[in-house]
Amino acid sequence: MAEVGRAAVRDPGALLPGGFWAAVAVWLERPQVANKRLCGVRLEARRSVGVPRAEACGHSPNTGPEQEERAAAGPALRSPEGGLGPGPSTGPELGTEGRGPEESQPRRRQGEDPREAAAAAQLAGGPGQPGKAQVGEGEFPAPDLDSLWDAFSRSLYDGNLEMLAFLTGSRAGSQPEAPSGFDVVLRTVIPKTGPHCPLAAPRRDIVVQDVLNGTVTFLPLEEDDRGNVKVETSNVYQIRLSQSQEEWFISILIFCPENWHSDGIVYPRPTWLGEVLLARLARWSVESRRSGFKSSLSLISIVKYSKMYQMLKEKHKDMVKMWPEVTDPEKFVYEDVAIAAYLLILWEEERAERGLTAKQSFVDLGCGNGLLVHILSTEGHPGRGIDVRRRKIWDMYGPQTCLEEGAITPNDKTLFPDVDWLIGNHSDELTPWIPVIAARSSYGCRFFVLPCCFFDFTGKYSRRQSRKTQYREYLDFVTEVGLACGFHIEEDCLRIPSTKRVCLIGKSRTYSPAGEVSMDEQRTQYINSRRGRPVSPHGEAPAPSPSQAAEGCAGHPHGHQALDSGAAEGGAEAQADQLWLSGFQPREKAERVRNCATLPQDFIDQVVLQVAHLLLDGEQLNPGSAPCGGSKAWNRGGSLSLEEVAQELDRETLRRLKRECGGLQTLLRNSHQVFEVLNGRVHIRDWREEKLQRQRHPEAKRKLFSETFKTRACWFFSHHPDGCVLPADSCPFAHGPAELRPPQTPRRKNISSL
């Protein structure tokens, strides 16, 4: 036995020992958060068992009265959320990998023994326990865990006493009446498959959680040529929580270090366990942030998803090389590959559940670049994408990918009665309407939405609660829309390179087909109740006032109630074109550039001079040059908040800036040569500091600086009262027209040659 790492843990919030079990739950349920070479795990079964004892040699060690009662009750128990750990969604699955468990832990009472507190929490089913593992469908049926544990327990007294001592610790000499019991979990660890590890196969292990001793032991399983499964003792390791003189420690121990075999994937090097994993467990143990999100890929098979993702990634990898759009190709290609992999597995499992053979049809509303439509169509699913604006990349897909240019407005002409699924992938203003369109298209129509920008039915979404994040509140709103439309709503978290990666799925209805008419009346009432809620973007028609909601509703074709009272005239055709709610504005066909780049240059120059004058304490700015050097110190100016700067600008200037995304802050950040905007405050940029930072940049970035050297005029040389702080040969900008160089035009890649 060897200790490969030991870390002291400061616990100012008194979160231990509960926080330790929350951290262990992350490594147990979602090891891919720390080990990026893993895809995930499948929890097969869970049992509560007795501590192995000598008298267990002749019979099962978990056949006491309590265990017999538990066995008679049926299979392993589940927690309400089906997850492992002190509560639902414990751990850092949402966001970056560095985040730890986000479930708040209870504070231990002062003077209470920590082990007694943990044991009491386990008996009470509280947050201090290592939770209940979800029983999954796997190659090991749940009863096999009993036989595996029984065989292993007998082997401990048949010549493996060292392993018994390693597993039980101080329990080895305890009396039978002492508190006893282990939580054992059977799981399958699923490695990533790809070009670098194509032969990696899933591995199984038994995880033994001992709350009283604060230990978690991982027992890898090996299968011989005859199909017999046993514990492989060479790669057994343990995570241990201990306390000494009011100080907590977490350590990792290996049972047989001289025989440890590392494959670099499922079984990492001992140094990685003792350094990387130990550091993350220590950090997660004392983090108490609360998460309102589920773990990723909770609704589909992780094994199937991993294989599908790698297959699609290899199949469409050349798209990165020939991407004609201005957006980041790697982000958009691999994000759509991941979304497509998720949908393909979701639909495959749906066909198995419903006994279907034909692949599901779909329509992607607001399909954007159309890559998701292309991938799904290539995999045999009939479907099409619709977007208000055609993209250059559409011409590259070929005739098998059906993409249409057109605006989508929520009315009875925008229904899809013959389509199985509606997709909203970052569909912006259409996001809350997609459950409505799906519900009214047909009883069998389902939907998948991945919300990003926050829109209500007729404009920007207006927050109602400050206790939730804006993202969580918006997801709850879209869920509320789905429920109002009569769907059972499921939520999952995708594995995509985006901060907005929670999807909402409506697969089934809460009512029978006979109740469609009354349910649609409820939909109409709900949509009508949203009048006046959103805040419309600048320049658009405002949302109707609450008083307009009280006006009478005209009858609508197909049994739907029209919520726009102004369309009573014009006959049936006018009614068919009528919006379900007045005030909806589809996005413009021509994408507006609103980053201050299209503002007149003289207007930009005027604002820059005015703000620089404010920062330089009102000192007069010279229209010409001023030499650098001399006895006078260069004036760096002061610092003002964006609010203070805005108060000094006239009303017309502010009105023009408000039309742009980011307004004043965007304009100042675009004027990178002159200003530095940091934490909401504006400063004059000092290029002496920039010069030192450039020297530390990588070679590729230094090459970019050399290509743009002297291609723009130096603002400080022309306008600052002290001139430029750098000499002409060091300044990256031109000191006068004689130094200006023509900008270099980047060479474009020939797509046809790729």
PDB file of N, CA, C and O in Angstrom, residues 296-330:
ATOM      1  N   SER A 296     -24.954  16.004 -18.066  1.00  0.00           N
ATOM      2  CA  SER A 296     -25.081  15.927 -19.518  1.00  0.00           C
ATOM      3  C   SER A 296     -25.464  14.526 -19.973  1.00  0.00           C
ATOM      4  O   SER A 296     -25.147  13.517 -19.333  1.00  0.00           O
ATOM      5  N   LEU A 297     -26.180  14.485 -21.108  1.00  0.00           N
ATOM      6  CA  LEU A 297     -26.561  13.238 -21.780  1.00  0.00           C
ATOM      7  C   LEU A 297     -27.308  12.293 -20.846  1.00  0.00           C
ATOM      8  O   LEU A 297     -27.073  11.087 -20.833  1.00  0.00           O
ATOM      9  N   SER A 298     -28.215  12.848 -20.064  1.00  0.00           N
ATOM     10  CA  SER A 298     -28.938  12.031 -19.085  1.00  0.00           C
ATOM     11  C   SER A 298     -30.106  11.268 -19.702  1.00  0.00           C
ATOM     12  O   SER A 298     -30.639  10.362 -19.071  1.00  0.00           O
ATOM     13  N   LEU A 299     -30.505  11.603 -20.927  1.00  0.00           N
ATOM     14  CA  LEU A 299     -31.682  10.982 -21.530  1.00  0.00           C
ATOM     15  C   LEU A 299     -31.339   9.943 -22.587  1.00  0.00           C
ATOM     16  O   LEU A 299     -32.242   9.303 -23.128  1.00  0.00           O
ATOM     17  N   ILE A 300     -30.051   9.786 -22.912  1.00  0.00           N
ATOM     18  CA  ILE A 300     -29.671   8.846 -23.962  1.00  0.00           C
ATOM     19  C   ILE A 300     -28.509   7.982 -23.483  1.00  0.00           C
ATOM     20  O   ILE A 300     -27.904   8.247 -22.445  1.00  0.00           O
ATOM     21  N   SER A 301     -28.184   6.966 -24.271  1.00  0.00           N
ATOM     22  CA  SER A 301     -27.070   6.081 -23.964  1.00  0.00           C
ATOM     23  C   SER A 301     -25.750   6.781 -24.275  1.00  0.00           C
ATOM     24  O   SER A 301     -25.525   7.219 -25.412  1.00  0.00           O
ATOM     25  N   ILE A 302     -24.881   6.872 -23.282  1.00  0.00           N
ATOM     26  CA  ILE A 302     -23.590   7.524 -23.483  1.00  0.00           C
ATOM     27  C   ILE A 302     -22.718   6.700 -24.425  1.00  0.00           C
ATOM     28  O   ILE A 302     -21.967   7.253 -25.239  1.00  0.00           O
ATOM     29  N   VAL A 303     -22.808   5.372 -24.332  1.00  0.00           N
ATOM     30  CA  VAL A 303     -21.998   4.510 -25.205  1.00  0.00           C
ATOM     31  C   VAL A 303     -22.368   4.744 -26.667  1.00  0.00           C
ATOM     32  O   VAL A 303     -21.499   4.946 -27.526  1.00  0.00           O
ATOM     33  N   LYS A 304     -23.659   4.727 -26.973  1.00  0.00           N
ATOM     34  CA  LYS A 304     -24.102   4.940 -28.349  1.00  0.00           C
ATOM     35  C   LYS A 304     -23.741   6.345 -28.821  1.00  0.00           C
ATOM     36  O   LYS A 304     -23.324   6.532 -29.969  1.00  0.00           O
ATOM     37  N   TYR A 305     -23.909   7.328 -27.934  1.00  0.00           N
ATOM     38  CA  TYR A 305     -23.589   8.710 -28.316  1.00  0.00           C
ATOM     39  C   TYR A 305     -22.113   8.847 -28.657  1.00  0.00           C
ATOM     40  O   TYR A 305     -21.751   9.500 -29.647  1.00  0.00           O
ATOM     41  N   SER A 306     -21.241   8.258 -27.841  1.00  0.00           N
ATOM     42  CA  SER A 306     -19.805   8.372 -28.073  1.00  0.00           C
ATOM     43  C   SER A 306     -19.421   7.806 -29.432  1.00  0.00           C
ATOM     44  O   SER A 306     -18.651   8.416 -30.190  1.00  0.00           O
ATOM     45  N   LYS A 307     -19.968   6.641 -29.767  1.00  0.00           N
ATOM     46  CA  LYS A 307     -19.659   6.031 -31.066  1.00  0.00           C
ATOM     47  C   LYS A 307     -20.214   6.878 -32.206  1.00  0.00           C
ATOM     48  O   LYS A 307     -19.541   7.088 -33.228  1.00  0.00           O
ATOM     49  N   MET A 308     -21.442   7.371 -32.049  1.00  0.00           N
ATOM     50  CA  MET A 308     -22.057   8.170 -33.104  1.00  0.00           C
ATOM     51  C   MET A 308     -21.300   9.484 -33.303  1.00  0.00           C
ATOM     52  O   MET A 308     -21.052   9.906 -34.452  1.00  0.00           O
ATOM     53  N   TYR A 309     -20.914  10.119 -32.210  1.00  0.00           N
ATOM     54  CA  TYR A 309     -20.202  11.395 -32.321  1.00  0.00           C
ATOM     55  C   TYR A 309     -18.874  11.227 -33.050  1.00  0.00           C
ATOM     56  O   TYR A 309     -18.530  12.022 -33.937  1.00  0.00           O
ATOM     57  N   GLN A 310     -18.108  10.201 -32.680  1.00  0.00           N
ATOM     58  CA  GLN A 310     -16.819   9.989 -33.329  1.00  0.00           C
ATOM     59  C   GLN A 310     -16.996   9.660 -34.809  1.00  0.00           C
ATOM     60  O   GLN A 310     -16.200  10.102 -35.653  1.00  0.00           O
ATOM     61  N   MET A 311     -18.033   8.908 -35.139  1.00  0.00           N
ATOM     62  CA  MET A 311     -18.287   8.574 -36.543  1.00  0.00           C
ATOM     63  C   MET A 311     -18.624   9.824 -37.348  1.00  0.00           C
ATOM     64  O   MET A 311     -18.075  10.059 -38.443  1.00  0.00           O
ATOM     65  N   LEU A 312     -19.523  10.664 -36.819  1.00  0.00           N
ATOM     66  CA  LEU A 312     -19.909  11.883 -37.533  1.00  0.00           C
ATOM     67  C   LEU A 312     -18.755  12.880 -37.605  1.00  0.00           C
ATOM     68  O   LEU A 312     -18.582  13.566 -38.620  1.00  0.00           O
ATOM     69  N   LYS A 313     -17.976  12.956 -36.539  1.00  0.00           N
ATOM     70  CA  LYS A 313     -16.837  13.879 -36.530  1.00  0.00           C
ATOM     71  C   LYS A 313     -15.831  13.511 -37.610  1.00  0.00           C
ATOM     72  O   LYS A 313     -15.305  14.389 -38.311  1.00  0.00           O
ATOM     73  N   GLU A 314     -15.558  12.224 -37.761  1.00  0.00           N
ATOM     74  CA  GLU A 314     -14.636  11.772 -38.799  1.00  0.00           C
ATOM     75  C   GLU A 314     -15.232  11.978 -40.191  1.00  0.00           C
ATOM     76  O   GLU A 314     -14.531  12.356 -41.136  1.00  0.00           O
ATOM     77  N   LYS A 315     -16.529  11.792 -40.305  1.00  0.00           N
ATOM     78  CA  LYS A 315     -17.206  11.880 -41.602  1.00  0.00           C
ATOM     79  C   LYS A 315     -17.270  13.309 -42.118  1.00  0.00           C
ATOM     80  O   LYS A 315     -17.179  13.546 -43.337  1.00  0.00           O
ATOM     81  N   HIS A 316     -17.395  14.281 -41.223  1.00  0.00           N
ATOM     82  CA  HIS A 316     -17.599  15.676 -41.633  1.00  0.00           C
ATOM     83  C   HIS A 316     -16.434  16.582 -41.246  1.00  0.00           C
ATOM     84  O   HIS A 316     -16.596  17.796 -41.220  1.00  0.00           O
ATOM     85  N   LYS A 317     -15.274  16.004 -40.954  1.00  0.00           N
ATOM     86  CA  LYS A 317     -14.147  16.819 -40.496  1.00  0.00           C
ATOM     87  C   LYS A 317     -13.646  17.781 -41.572  1.00  0.00           C
ATOM     88  O   LYS A 317     -13.102  18.848 -41.262  1.00  0.00           O
ATOM     89  N   ASP A 318     -13.832  17.435 -42.856  1.00  0.00           N
ATOM     90  CA  ASP A 318     -13.352  18.313 -43.923  1.00  0.00           C
ATOM     91  C   ASP A 318     -14.147  19.606 -44.017  1.00  0.00           C
ATOM     92  O   ASP A 318     -13.706  20.553 -44.686  1.00  0.00           O
ATOM     93  N   MET A 319     -15.308  19.667 -43.371  1.00  0.00           N
ATOM     94  CA  MET A 319     -16.086  20.909 -43.387  1.00  0.00           C
ATOM     95  C   MET A 319     -15.320  22.053 -42.741  1.00  0.00           C
ATOM     96  O   MET A 319     -15.496  23.215 -43.117  1.00  0.00           O
ATOM     97  N   VAL A 320     -14.465  21.739 -41.792  1.00  0.00           N
ATOM     98  CA  VAL A 320     -13.682  22.783 -41.127  1.00  0.00           C
ATOM     99  C   VAL A 320     -12.753  23.463 -42.121  1.00  0.00           C
ATOM    100  O   VAL A 320     -12.532  24.684 -42.067  1.00  0.00           O
ATOM    101  N   LYS A 321     -12.205  22.699 -43.056  1.00  0.00           N
ATOM    102  CA  LYS A 321     -11.248  23.251 -44.015  1.00  0.00           C
ATOM    103  C   LYS A 321     -11.921  24.114 -45.071  1.00  0.00           C
ATOM    104  O   LYS A 321     -11.321  25.070 -45.566  1.00  0.00           O
ATOM    105  N   MET A 322     -13.157  23.793 -45.442  1.00  0.00           N
ATOM    106  CA  MET A 322     -13.805  24.494 -46.551  1.00  0.00           C
ATOM    107  C   MET A 322     -14.931  25.425 -46.098  1.00  0.00           C
ATOM    108  O   MET A 322     -15.785  25.799 -46.881  1.00  0.00           O
ATOM    109  N   TRP A 323     -14.933  25.793 -44.829  1.00  0.00           N
ATOM    110  CA  TRP A 323     -15.999  26.638 -44.277  1.00  0.00           C
ATOM    111  C   TRP A 323     -15.954  28.023 -44.913  1.00  0.00           C
ATOM    112  O   TRP A 323     -14.987  28.769 -44.737  1.00  0.00           O
ATOM    113  N   PRO A 324     -16.992  28.450 -45.653  1.00  0.00           N
ATOM    114  CA  PRO A 324     -16.944  29.742 -46.338  1.00  0.00           C
ATOM    115  C   PRO A 324     -17.504  30.912 -45.530  1.00  0.00           C
ATOM    116  O   PRO A 324     -17.394  32.061 -45.963  1.00  0.00           O
ATOM    117  N   GLU A 325     -18.116  30.629 -44.378  1.00  0.00           N
ATOM    118  CA  GLU A 325     -18.704  31.703 -43.583  1.00  0.00           C
ATOM    119  C   GLU A 325     -17.622  32.406 -42.763  1.00  0.00           C
ATOM    120  O   GLU A 325     -16.505  31.904 -42.603  1.00  0.00           O
ATOM    121  N   VAL A 326     -17.981  33.567 -42.213  1.00  0.00           N
ATOM    122  CA  VAL A 326     -17.030  34.331 -41.408  1.00  0.00           C
ATOM    123  C   VAL A 326     -16.988  33.822 -39.970  1.00  0.00           C
ATOM    124  O   VAL A 326     -16.134  34.246 -39.188  1.00  0.00           O
ATOM    125  N   THR A 327     -17.896  32.925 -39.588  1.00  0.00           N
ATOM    126  CA  THR A 327     -17.940  32.398 -38.222  1.00  0.00           C
ATOM    127  C   THR A 327     -16.844  31.360 -38.016  1.00  0.00           C
ATOM    128  O   THR A 327     -16.259  30.849 -38.972  1.00  0.00           O
ATOM    129  N   ASP A 328     -16.576  31.052 -36.747  1.00  0.00           N
ATOM    130  CA  ASP A 328     -15.526  30.098 -36.384  1.00  0.00           C
ATOM    131  C   ASP A 328     -15.914  28.693 -36.852  1.00  0.00           C
ATOM    132  O   ASP A 328     -16.888  28.121 -36.370  1.00  0.00           O
ATOM    133  N   PRO A 329     -15.158  28.098 -37.791  1.00  0.00           N
ATOM    134  CA  PRO A 329     -15.583  26.788 -38.329  1.00  0.00           C
ATOM    135  C   PRO A 329     -15.537  25.670 -37.309  1.00  0.00           C
ATOM    136  O   PRO A 329     -16.441  24.832 -37.269  1.00  0.00           O
ATOM    137  N   GLU A 330     -14.496  25.629 -36.473  1.00  0.00           N
ATOM    138  CA  GLU A 330     -14.389  24.520 -35.525  1.00  0.00           C
ATOM    139  C   GLU A 330     -15.548  24.524 -34.542  1.00  0.00           C
ATOM    140  O   GLU A 330     -16.124  23.475 -34.239  1.00  0.00           O
TER     141      GLU A 330
END
